[in-house]
Amino acid sequence: MPRIMNLETDPHDRFGDEVPFALHELFYSRTDPRGVIQAGNEIFRRVSGYDWSELIGAPHKIVRHPDTPKGVFRLLWDAIQKGHPMGAYVKNRAKNGGWYWVFAVLLPIDGGYLSVRLKPVSELSGRIQKFYSELSARERDETLDPEQSVAILRAQAEASGYASYTAFMAYALSLELAERDRQLRRAVDARTSMLGEMNEAMAKLTKEQIGLLRSFEALQSVPNNMRIVASRLEPSGGPVSAISENYKASSVVISERLRQFVAGRDNLCAQMAWQVARALFLLGCSRVLPEMNREFREEETHEKIDFAEERTLLAQLEVKGISDARAAMLSAADFAAQMTQQSRDIRRQMLGLDTIRVLGRVECGRMRDSSEGLSATIDQLDSFHDDIKSRLEAIMRLSEVVKHSLTRYLRLEQAAA
């Protein structure tokens, strides 16, 4: 499992008591594009402590708790405004000053946004609660703006082994769904288990990507070091100079290939990670929405809320979410296939560099006593080459795991349909 920050649970609260609600209960609310509440369910009304007359037409921030970092809301808002689903742990505040934690799933819809929220119970949720407490305190004490807070949140996701905050929240959602099923004594859902497996594979893939980039960057200085050594060994260093120039020239093509592969905003690894995270989050939503829809059948009618209309909307979103997730999974599978092929291509190109490296080792042996500096440089090349090839192998293997899991999930979905 990817490493999560070692944080304590149950932070001290500065306000009132926790407002209880049952594990099986789900919150629902729908807003207009400005975040003004248009509809909700009885659980939302009851736990928040407000009357419908106070909620309908009010901004959703009426339940915002100051212990939820501003950066969390900035991340949520940025995502849904761009048409992307997003999730987050959120601490809400009730009318009486009490508080309650939720994992919120937010979806953009025609005419606004929709949120379904569940009770977070995983081990991760406790750690995030402590992290939020510390970050919100920093926001106050250091007057951090939302963008600075966002940077800290993203760094936390990366430190936990994820390529993006979306990927981290997709992982969190899969954890919450699995633990919720366990505590409610529900049968293990194979699809939810697969979501967790794919998230872990993607986290490992991201780790290999970062390691590959670091080895690649370190490798760039070696040909220069070889030329410096060659200049000190003249005239016997003439062949070494030629070897270093050949190595540098041959590595230029690989350098560009590796940059496209692992560096920059639109690198192949990042594109695949984004598509997988989006697909996994949408698939997690497809678990939550039908349950929320079933809960609506027990809602009492209210003059300001047409619950039949809300049920229709949820059903439409469920169908759309599954379709969008399938499209994202197919795209991610295509990226996985590209990654496997490009890894193979780069590995073949590395064989050419290996040949030049061996020539350097031969020349080093010819010089004997005068080649101590050259020998150390060749040793560096040996180390970097081995590391790069090892990581390329790992990326190929993990890409195949992700592709296989995506394909297997699609088959499972088709069988269930």
Tab-separated table of C-alpha atoms in Angstrom:
chain	number	residue	atom	x	y	z
A	1	MET	CA	0.000	0.000	0.000
A	2	PRO	CA	1.325	3.490	-0.820
A	3	ARG	CA	2.854	5.348	2.116
A	4	ILE	CA	0.529	7.789	3.886
A	5	MET	CA	1.799	10.500	6.187
A	6	ASN	CA	2.187	9.291	9.782
A	7	LEU	CA	-0.416	11.447	11.473
A	8	GLU	CA	-2.486	10.930	14.600
A	9	THR	CA	-6.265	10.664	14.501
A	10	ASP	CA	-9.085	12.495	16.264
A	11	PRO	CA	-7.722	16.054	16.411
A	12	HIS	CA	-8.923	18.320	19.220
A	13	ASP	CA	-11.917	20.336	18.072
A	14	ARG	CA	-12.161	24.055	18.782
A	15	PHE	CA	-15.966	24.215	18.569
A	16	GLY	CA	-18.969	22.161	19.691
A	17	ASP	CA	-19.704	18.469	19.857
A	18	GLU	CA	-19.785	15.992	16.996
A	19	VAL	CA	-23.202	15.623	15.379
A	20	PRO	CA	-23.906	11.889	15.008
A	21	PHE	CA	-25.324	10.160	11.961
A	22	ALA	CA	-25.429	6.517	10.923
A	23	LEU	CA	-22.907	4.846	8.658
A	24	HIS	CA	-25.566	3.806	6.146
A	25	GLU	CA	-26.902	7.371	5.790
A	26	LEU	CA	-25.975	9.447	2.758
A	27	PHE	CA	-26.205	13.219	2.396
A	28	TYR	CA	-27.489	14.787	-0.783
A	29	SER	CA	-27.539	18.376	-2.016
A	30	ARG	CA	-27.790	20.138	-5.359
A	31	THR	CA	-26.780	23.713	-6.095
A	32	ASP	CA	-26.918	26.194	-8.930
A	33	PRO	CA	-23.676	27.322	-10.667
A	34	ARG	CA	-23.007	29.823	-7.865
A	35	GLY	CA	-23.222	27.167	-5.156
A	36	VAL	CA	-26.688	28.182	-3.916
A	37	ILE	CA	-28.650	25.218	-2.523
A	38	GLN	CA	-31.573	24.123	-4.704
A	39	ALA	CA	-32.414	20.746	-3.136
A	40	GLY	CA	-31.273	18.255	-0.521
A	41	ASN	CA	-32.393	15.246	1.451
A	42	GLU	CA	-33.687	14.871	4.993
A	43	ILE	CA	-30.368	13.555	6.319
A	44	PHE	CA	-28.616	16.728	5.145
A	45	ARG	CA	-31.313	18.875	6.763
A	46	ARG	CA	-31.372	16.893	10.026
A	47	VAL	CA	-27.620	16.722	10.619
A	48	SER	CA	-26.990	20.326	9.579
A	49	GLY	CA	-29.668	21.426	12.038
A	50	TYR	CA	-31.277	23.932	9.670
A	51	ASP	CA	-34.872	24.114	8.483
A	52	TRP	CA	-35.577	23.781	4.771
A	53	SER	CA	-36.541	27.451	4.713
A	54	GLU	CA	-32.993	28.258	5.875
A	55	LEU	CA	-31.239	25.872	3.486
A	56	ILE	CA	-33.050	26.338	0.170
A	57	GLY	CA	-31.677	29.466	-1.462
A	58	ALA	CA	-28.704	29.692	0.911
A	59	PRO	CA	-25.069	29.339	-0.233
A	60	HIS	CA	-23.691	25.877	0.458
A	61	LYS	CA	-20.940	27.440	2.547
A	62	ILE	CA	-23.596	27.835	5.257
A	63	VAL	CA	-22.308	24.460	6.525
A	64	ARG	CA	-18.624	25.188	5.952
A	65	HIS	CA	-16.411	24.585	8.972
A	66	PRO	CA	-13.311	26.777	9.470
A	67	ASP	CA	-11.231	23.675	10.210
A	68	THR	CA	-11.523	22.548	6.581
A	69	PRO	CA	-8.577	24.155	4.765
A	70	LYS	CA	-9.467	26.750	2.143
A	71	GLY	CA	-7.270	24.887	-0.322
A	72	VAL	CA	-9.662	21.918	-0.227
A	73	PHE	CA	-12.549	24.053	-1.461
A	74	ARG	CA	-10.314	25.650	-4.095
A	75	LEU	CA	-9.412	22.185	-5.443
A	76	LEU	CA	-13.059	21.102	-5.470
A	77	TRP	CA	-14.267	24.288	-7.127
A	78	ASP	CA	-11.537	24.294	-9.779
A	79	ALA	CA	-12.307	20.686	-10.745
A	80	ILE	CA	-16.087	20.912	-11.031
A	81	GLN	CA	-15.944	24.243	-12.850
A	82	LYS	CA	-13.850	22.461	-15.496
A	83	GLY	CA	-16.471	19.720	-15.751
A	84	HIS	CA	-14.518	17.099	-13.776
A	85	PRO	CA	-15.875	15.086	-10.825
A	86	MET	CA	-13.930	15.468	-7.613
A	87	GLY	CA	-14.018	14.295	-4.022
A	88	ALA	CA	-12.600	15.365	-0.697
A	89	TYR	CA	-12.785	14.872	3.016
A	90	VAL	CA	-14.750	17.792	4.437
A	91	LYS	CA	-15.511	18.897	7.963
A	92	ASN	CA	-18.921	20.580	8.108
A	93	ARG	CA	-20.448	22.770	10.782
A	94	ALA	CA	-24.037	22.426	12.038
A	95	LYS	CA	-26.300	25.306	12.965
A	96	ASN	CA	-25.730	24.714	16.703
A	97	GLY	CA	-21.937	24.889	16.280
A	98	GLY	CA	-21.464	21.136	16.221
A	99	TRP	CA	-19.413	19.413	13.550
A	100	TYR	CA	-19.437	16.283	11.401
A	101	TRP	CA	-17.044	14.748	8.888
A	102	VAL	CA	-18.049	13.552	5.424
A	103	PHE	CA	-16.378	12.304	2.293
A	104	ALA	CA	-17.970	14.453	-0.389
A	105	VAL	CA	-18.372	13.346	-3.996
A	106	LEU	CA	-19.054	16.353	-6.247
A	107	LEU	CA	-20.344	16.130	-9.810
A	108	PRO	CA	-20.959	18.908	-12.348
A	109	ILE	CA	-24.457	18.773	-13.845
A	110	ASP	CA	-26.497	20.912	-16.215
A	111	GLY	CA	-27.388	24.048	-14.300
A	112	GLY	CA	-25.068	23.527	-11.351
A	113	TYR	CA	-23.489	20.894	-9.145
A	114	LEU	CA	-24.503	17.851	-7.151
A	115	SER	CA	-22.941	16.385	-4.020
A	116	VAL	CA	-23.378	13.005	-2.343
A	117	ARG	CA	-21.611	12.608	0.974
A	118	LEU	CA	-20.888	9.533	3.072
A	119	LYS	CA	-19.498	8.966	6.548
A	120	PRO	CA	-15.705	8.472	6.350
A	121	VAL	CA	-14.524	5.488	8.402
A	122	SER	CA	-11.248	4.322	6.841
A	123	GLU	CA	-7.887	4.593	8.559
A	124	LEU	CA	-6.928	7.236	6.038
A	125	SER	CA	-9.800	9.498	7.109
A	126	GLY	CA	-8.406	9.802	10.638
A	127	ARG	CA	-5.006	10.803	9.310
A	128	ILE	CA	-6.524	13.359	6.969
A	129	GLN	CA	-8.512	14.875	9.834
A	130	LYS	CA	-5.305	15.506	11.761
A	131	PHE	CA	-3.588	16.850	8.650
A	132	TYR	CA	-6.497	19.254	8.023
A	133	SER	CA	-6.300	20.498	11.594
A	134	GLU	CA	-2.637	21.328	11.153
A	135	LEU	CA	-3.082	22.878	7.693
A	136	SER	CA	-6.044	25.064	8.699
A	137	ALA	CA	-3.998	26.270	11.685
A	138	ARG	CA	-1.166	27.165	9.291
A	139	GLU	CA	-3.610	29.011	7.050
A	140	ARG	CA	-4.631	31.160	10.008
A	141	ASP	CA	-1.219	31.626	11.616
A	142	GLU	CA	0.750	32.186	8.400
A	143	THR	CA	-2.095	33.864	6.463
A	144	LEU	CA	-1.719	31.354	3.646
A	145	ASP	CA	-3.823	32.086	0.569
A	146	PRO	CA	-5.864	29.262	-1.043
A	147	GLU	CA	-3.242	28.614	-3.740
A	148	GLN	CA	-0.523	28.121	-1.133
A	149	SER	CA	-2.834	25.721	0.694
A	150	VAL	CA	-3.519	23.874	-2.578
A	151	ALA	CA	0.226	23.455	-3.128
A	152	ILE	CA	0.548	21.832	0.316
A	153	LEU	CA	-2.380	19.494	-0.364
A	154	ARG	CA	-0.920	18.445	-3.702
A	155	ALA	CA	2.477	17.876	-2.108
A	156	GLN	CA	0.772	15.638	0.463
A	157	ALA	CA	-0.817	13.594	-2.332
A	158	GLU	CA	2.539	13.256	-4.108
A	159	ALA	CA	4.275	12.288	-0.850
A	160	SER	CA	1.664	9.569	-0.473
A	161	GLY	CA	2.641	8.197	-3.914
A	162	TYR	CA	0.012	9.684	-6.235
A	163	ALA	CA	0.463	11.600	-9.467
A	164	SER	CA	-2.332	14.072	-8.685
A	165	TYR	CA	-4.828	15.053	-6.027
A	166	THR	CA	-7.559	13.484	-8.181
A	167	ALA	CA	-5.707	10.154	-8.068
A	168	PHE	CA	-5.310	10.459	-4.292
A	169	MET	CA	-9.045	11.118	-3.848
A	170	ALA	CA	-9.947	8.228	-6.165
A	171	TYR	CA	-7.870	6.026	-3.881
A	172	ALA	CA	-9.565	7.536	-0.809
A	173	LEU	CA	-13.037	6.906	-2.254
A	174	SER	CA	-12.218	3.254	-2.964
A	175	LEU	CA	-10.956	2.870	0.630
A	176	GLU	CA	-14.081	4.467	2.093
A	177	LEU	CA	-16.431	2.337	0.000
A	178	ALA	CA	-14.604	-0.888	0.908
A	179	GLU	CA	-14.493	-0.098	4.636
A	180	ARG	CA	-18.115	1.053	4.602
A	181	ASP	CA	-19.145	-2.257	3.027
A	182	ARG	CA	-17.145	-4.161	5.626
A	183	GLN	CA	-18.636	-2.345	8.602
A	184	LEU	CA	-22.160	-2.634	7.210
A	185	ARG	CA	-21.516	-6.377	6.784
A	186	ARG	CA	-22.148	-6.231	3.074
A	187	ALA	CA	-20.691	-8.741	0.667
A	188	VAL	CA	-17.304	-7.755	-0.735
A	189	ASP	CA	-17.880	-5.874	-3.975
A	190	ALA	CA	-15.437	-7.210	-6.578
A	191	ARG	CA	-15.506	-3.967	-8.535
A	192	THR	CA	-14.639	-1.850	-5.477
A	193	SER	CA	-11.744	-4.201	-4.684
A	194	MET	CA	-10.492	-3.791	-8.239
A	195	LEU	CA	-10.622	-0.010	-7.894
A	196	GLY	CA	-8.260	-0.253	-4.947
A	197	GLU	CA	-5.931	-2.618	-6.817
A	198	MET	CA	-5.739	-0.301	-9.824
A	199	ASN	CA	-5.064	2.696	-7.578
A	200	GLU	CA	-2.181	0.893	-5.910
A	201	ALA	CA	-0.744	-0.166	-9.271
A	202	MET	CA	-0.925	3.448	-10.467
A	203	ALA	CA	0.797	4.669	-7.300
A	204	LYS	CA	3.646	2.210	-7.897
A	205	LEU	CA	3.808	3.302	-11.531
A	206	THR	CA	4.085	6.945	-10.459
A	207	LYS	CA	6.923	6.038	-8.091
A	208	GLU	CA	8.814	4.320	-10.916
A	209	GLN	CA	8.196	7.306	-13.187
A	210	ILE	CA	9.683	9.706	-10.632
A	211	GLY	CA	12.675	7.414	-10.081
A	212	LEU	CA	13.253	7.096	-13.828
A	213	LEU	CA	13.228	10.861	-14.234
A	214	ARG	CA	15.746	11.325	-11.424
A	215	SER	CA	18.120	8.710	-12.840
A	216	PHE	CA	17.793	10.221	-16.284
A	217	GLU	CA	18.609	13.705	-14.971
A	218	ALA	CA	21.630	12.403	-13.064
A	219	LEU	CA	22.855	10.592	-16.182
A	220	GLN	CA	23.160	13.853	-18.116
A	221	SER	CA	26.301	14.949	-16.270
A	222	VAL	CA	28.279	11.755	-16.928
A	223	PRO	CA	29.432	12.464	-20.538
A	224	ASN	CA	30.759	15.859	-19.386
A	225	ASN	CA	32.630	14.197	-16.544
A	226	MET	CA	34.069	11.713	-19.046
A	227	ARG	CA	35.348	14.556	-21.255
A	228	ILE	CA	36.985	16.231	-18.255
A	229	VAL	CA	38.720	12.965	-17.377
A	230	ALA	CA	39.784	12.542	-21.014
A	231	SER	CA	41.396	15.991	-21.064
A	232	ARG	CA	43.515	15.004	-18.082
A	233	LEU	CA	44.612	11.758	-19.725
A	234	GLU	CA	45.839	13.233	-23.021
A	235	PRO	CA	47.381	12.052	-25.215
A	236	SER	CA	46.218	8.624	-24.101
A	237	GLY	CA	42.790	10.087	-23.427
A	238	GLY	CA	42.047	10.725	-27.105
A	239	PRO	CA	39.875	7.597	-27.520
A	240	VAL	CA	38.024	8.438	-24.310
A	241	SER	CA	37.124	11.852	-25.722
A	242	ALA	CA	35.726	10.142	-28.826
A	243	ILE	CA	33.770	7.676	-26.675
A	244	SER	CA	32.297	10.479	-24.552
A	245	GLU	CA	31.253	12.419	-27.671
A	246	ASN	CA	29.645	9.314	-29.167
A	247	TYR	CA	27.837	8.666	-25.907
A	248	LYS	CA	26.549	12.237	-25.733
A	249	ALA	CA	25.351	12.186	-29.343
A	250	SER	CA	23.602	8.831	-28.916
A	251	SER	CA	21.948	9.891	-25.672
A	252	VAL	CA	20.326	12.989	-27.212
A	253	VAL	CA	17.589	10.944	-28.925
A	254	ILE	CA	16.938	8.936	-25.766
A	255	SER	CA	16.913	12.125	-23.711
A	256	GLU	CA	14.147	13.605	-25.829
A	257	ARG	CA	12.211	10.346	-25.730
A	258	LEU	CA	12.480	10.163	-21.961
A	259	ARG	CA	11.372	13.789	-21.598
A	260	GLN	CA	8.203	13.047	-23.554
A	261	PHE	CA	7.745	9.900	-21.524
A	262	VAL	CA	8.136	11.126	-17.942
A	263	ALA	CA	8.670	14.920	-17.894
A	264	GLY	CA	6.480	17.926	-18.572
A	265	ARG	CA	2.767	18.445	-17.949
A	266	ASP	CA	1.560	16.334	-20.885
A	267	ASN	CA	3.928	13.381	-20.527
A	268	LEU	CA	2.526	9.951	-21.296
A	269	CYS	CA	2.675	8.741	-17.686
A	270	ALA	CA	0.738	11.778	-16.437
A	271	GLN	CA	-1.902	11.442	-19.161
A	272	MET	CA	-2.456	7.810	-18.306
A	273	ALA	CA	-2.582	8.555	-14.552
A	274	TRP	CA	-5.167	11.283	-15.159
A	275	GLN	CA	-7.405	9.039	-17.255
A	276	VAL	CA	-7.183	6.203	-14.742
A	277	ALA	CA	-7.914	8.527	-11.798
A	278	ARG	CA	-10.898	10.028	-13.623
A	279	ALA	CA	-12.226	6.575	-14.521
A	280	LEU	CA	-11.768	5.218	-11.007
A	281	PHE	CA	-13.470	8.224	-9.467
A	282	LEU	CA	-16.430	7.947	-11.844
A	283	LEU	CA	-16.691	4.230	-11.128
A	284	GLY	CA	-16.690	4.964	-7.408
A	285	CYS	CA	-19.496	7.453	-8.015
A	286	SER	CA	-21.447	4.742	-9.840
A	287	ARG	CA	-21.450	2.818	-6.549
A	288	VAL	CA	-22.765	5.787	-4.552
A	289	LEU	CA	-25.417	7.237	-6.886
A	290	PRO	CA	-27.761	4.195	-7.088
A	291	GLU	CA	-27.726	3.896	-3.288
A	292	MET	CA	-28.537	7.580	-2.961
A	293	ASN	CA	-31.376	7.150	-5.429
A	294	ARG	CA	-32.837	4.291	-3.403
A	295	GLU	CA	-32.730	6.440	-0.276
A	296	PHE	CA	-34.859	9.070	-2.029
A	297	ARG	CA	-37.764	6.654	-2.211
A	298	GLU	CA	-38.249	7.102	1.529
A	299	GLU	CA	-38.137	10.907	1.473
A	300	GLU	CA	-41.292	12.755	2.439
A	301	THR	CA	-42.595	15.260	-0.076
A	302	HIS	CA	-41.741	18.902	0.435
A	303	GLU	CA	-43.175	21.915	-1.317
A	304	LYS	CA	-39.741	23.261	-2.257
A	305	ILE	CA	-38.215	19.981	-3.473
A	306	ASP	CA	-39.466	17.678	-6.199
A	307	PHE	CA	-37.932	14.370	-5.102
A	308	ALA	CA	-39.163	12.553	-8.218
A	309	GLU	CA	-37.136	15.027	-10.269
A	310	GLU	CA	-34.077	14.460	-8.081
A	311	ARG	CA	-34.402	10.684	-8.512
A	312	THR	CA	-34.587	11.095	-12.276
A	313	LEU	CA	-31.487	13.289	-12.212
A	314	LEU	CA	-29.536	10.742	-10.138
A	315	ALA	CA	-30.530	7.918	-12.475
A	316	GLN	CA	-29.395	9.929	-15.494
A	317	LEU	CA	-26.090	10.756	-13.778
A	318	GLU	CA	-25.530	7.105	-12.957
A	319	VAL	CA	-25.909	6.115	-16.611
A	320	LYS	CA	-23.744	9.027	-17.789
A	321	GLY	CA	-21.103	8.316	-15.156
A	322	ILE	CA	-20.751	4.685	-16.220
A	323	SER	CA	-20.500	5.745	-19.867
A	324	ASP	CA	-17.913	8.435	-19.094
A	325	ALA	CA	-15.946	6.021	-16.904
A	326	ARG	CA	-15.906	3.410	-19.645
A	327	ALA	CA	-14.593	5.985	-22.126
A	328	ALA	CA	-11.904	7.075	-19.659
A	329	MET	CA	-10.920	3.456	-19.019
A	330	LEU	CA	-10.598	2.713	-22.723
A	331	SER	CA	-8.448	5.816	-23.121
A	332	ALA	CA	-6.333	4.805	-20.116
A	333	ALA	CA	-5.908	1.293	-21.542
A	334	ASP	CA	-4.682	2.840	-24.780
A	335	PHE	CA	-2.169	4.977	-22.865
A	336	ALA	CA	-1.043	1.857	-20.974
A	337	ALA	CA	-0.390	0.074	-24.270
A	338	GLN	CA	1.572	3.108	-25.524
A	339	MET	CA	3.619	3.161	-22.324
A	340	THR	CA	4.512	-0.506	-22.711
A	341	GLN	CA	5.607	0.027	-26.304
A	342	GLN	CA	7.592	3.192	-25.577
A	343	SER	CA	9.303	1.500	-22.634
A	344	ARG	CA	10.384	-1.296	-24.966
A	345	ASP	CA	11.643	1.226	-27.550
A	346	ILE	CA	13.661	3.154	-24.965
A	347	ARG	CA	15.074	-0.072	-23.573
A	348	ARG	CA	16.282	-1.033	-27.073
A	349	GLN	CA	17.885	2.381	-27.489
A	350	MET	CA	19.634	1.911	-24.147
A	351	LEU	CA	21.350	-1.151	-25.616
A	352	GLY	CA	23.182	1.176	-28.013
A	353	LEU	CA	24.414	3.249	-25.091
A	354	ASP	CA	25.461	0.032	-23.373
A	355	THR	CA	27.744	-0.747	-26.297
A	356	ILE	CA	29.472	2.640	-25.975
A	357	ARG	CA	29.698	2.165	-22.206
A	358	VAL	CA	31.450	-1.201	-22.741
A	359	LEU	CA	33.959	0.482	-25.063
A	360	GLY	CA	34.677	2.961	-22.285
A	361	ARG	CA	35.234	0.086	-19.872
A	362	VAL	CA	37.639	-1.569	-22.354
A	363	GLU	CA	39.573	1.671	-22.764
A	364	CYS	CA	39.668	2.040	-19.000
A	365	GLY	CA	41.299	-1.391	-18.735
A	366	ARG	CA	43.864	-0.482	-21.410
A	367	MET	CA	45.000	2.589	-19.454
A	368	ARG	CA	45.370	0.644	-16.221
A	369	ASP	CA	47.000	2.789	-13.517
A	370	SER	CA	46.129	6.150	-15.103
A	371	SER	CA	42.410	5.395	-15.421
A	372	GLU	CA	41.174	5.741	-11.830
A	373	GLY	CA	38.989	8.776	-12.615
A	374	LEU	CA	37.656	7.165	-15.789
A	375	SER	CA	36.842	3.943	-13.935
A	376	ALA	CA	34.732	5.852	-11.386
A	377	THR	CA	32.867	7.582	-14.226
A	378	ILE	CA	32.143	4.279	-15.977
A	379	ASP	CA	30.929	2.894	-12.649
A	380	GLN	CA	28.441	5.763	-12.534
A	381	LEU	CA	27.224	4.850	-16.006
A	382	ASP	CA	26.829	1.211	-14.933
A	383	SER	CA	24.706	2.240	-11.967
A	384	PHE	CA	22.463	4.640	-13.899
A	385	HIS	CA	21.994	2.240	-16.806
A	386	ASP	CA	21.005	-0.585	-14.467
A	387	ASP	CA	18.559	1.648	-12.618
A	388	ILE	CA	16.959	3.030	-15.792
A	389	LYS	CA	16.530	-0.430	-17.321
A	390	SER	CA	15.117	-1.779	-14.063
A	391	ARG	CA	12.564	1.031	-13.873
A	392	LEU	CA	11.603	0.630	-17.519
A	393	GLU	CA	10.948	-3.050	-16.842
A	394	ALA	CA	8.813	-2.137	-13.825
A	395	ILE	CA	6.860	0.436	-15.839
A	396	MET	CA	6.178	-2.135	-18.568
A	397	ARG	CA	5.025	-4.666	-15.996
A	398	LEU	CA	2.782	-2.209	-14.123
A	399	SER	CA	1.347	-0.826	-17.360
A	400	GLU	CA	0.306	-4.342	-18.290
A	401	VAL	CA	-1.240	-4.822	-14.834
A	402	VAL	CA	-3.265	-1.615	-15.208
A	403	LYS	CA	-4.323	-2.472	-18.746
A	404	HIS	CA	-5.350	-5.987	-17.703
A	405	SER	CA	-7.292	-4.655	-14.699
A	406	LEU	CA	-9.088	-2.068	-16.822
A	407	THR	CA	-10.071	-4.699	-19.373
A	408	ARG	CA	-11.197	-7.108	-16.653
A	409	TYR	CA	-13.301	-4.401	-15.007
A	410	LEU	CA	-15.008	-3.568	-18.293
A	411	ARG	CA	-15.850	-7.236	-18.779
A	412	LEU	CA	-17.214	-7.407	-15.229
A	413	GLU	CA	-19.362	-4.329	-15.862
A	414	GLN	CA	-20.739	-5.820	-19.072
A	415	ALA	CA	-21.550	-9.083	-17.303
A	416	ALA	CA	-23.309	-7.210	-14.490
A	417	ALA	CA	-25.327	-5.201	-17.030
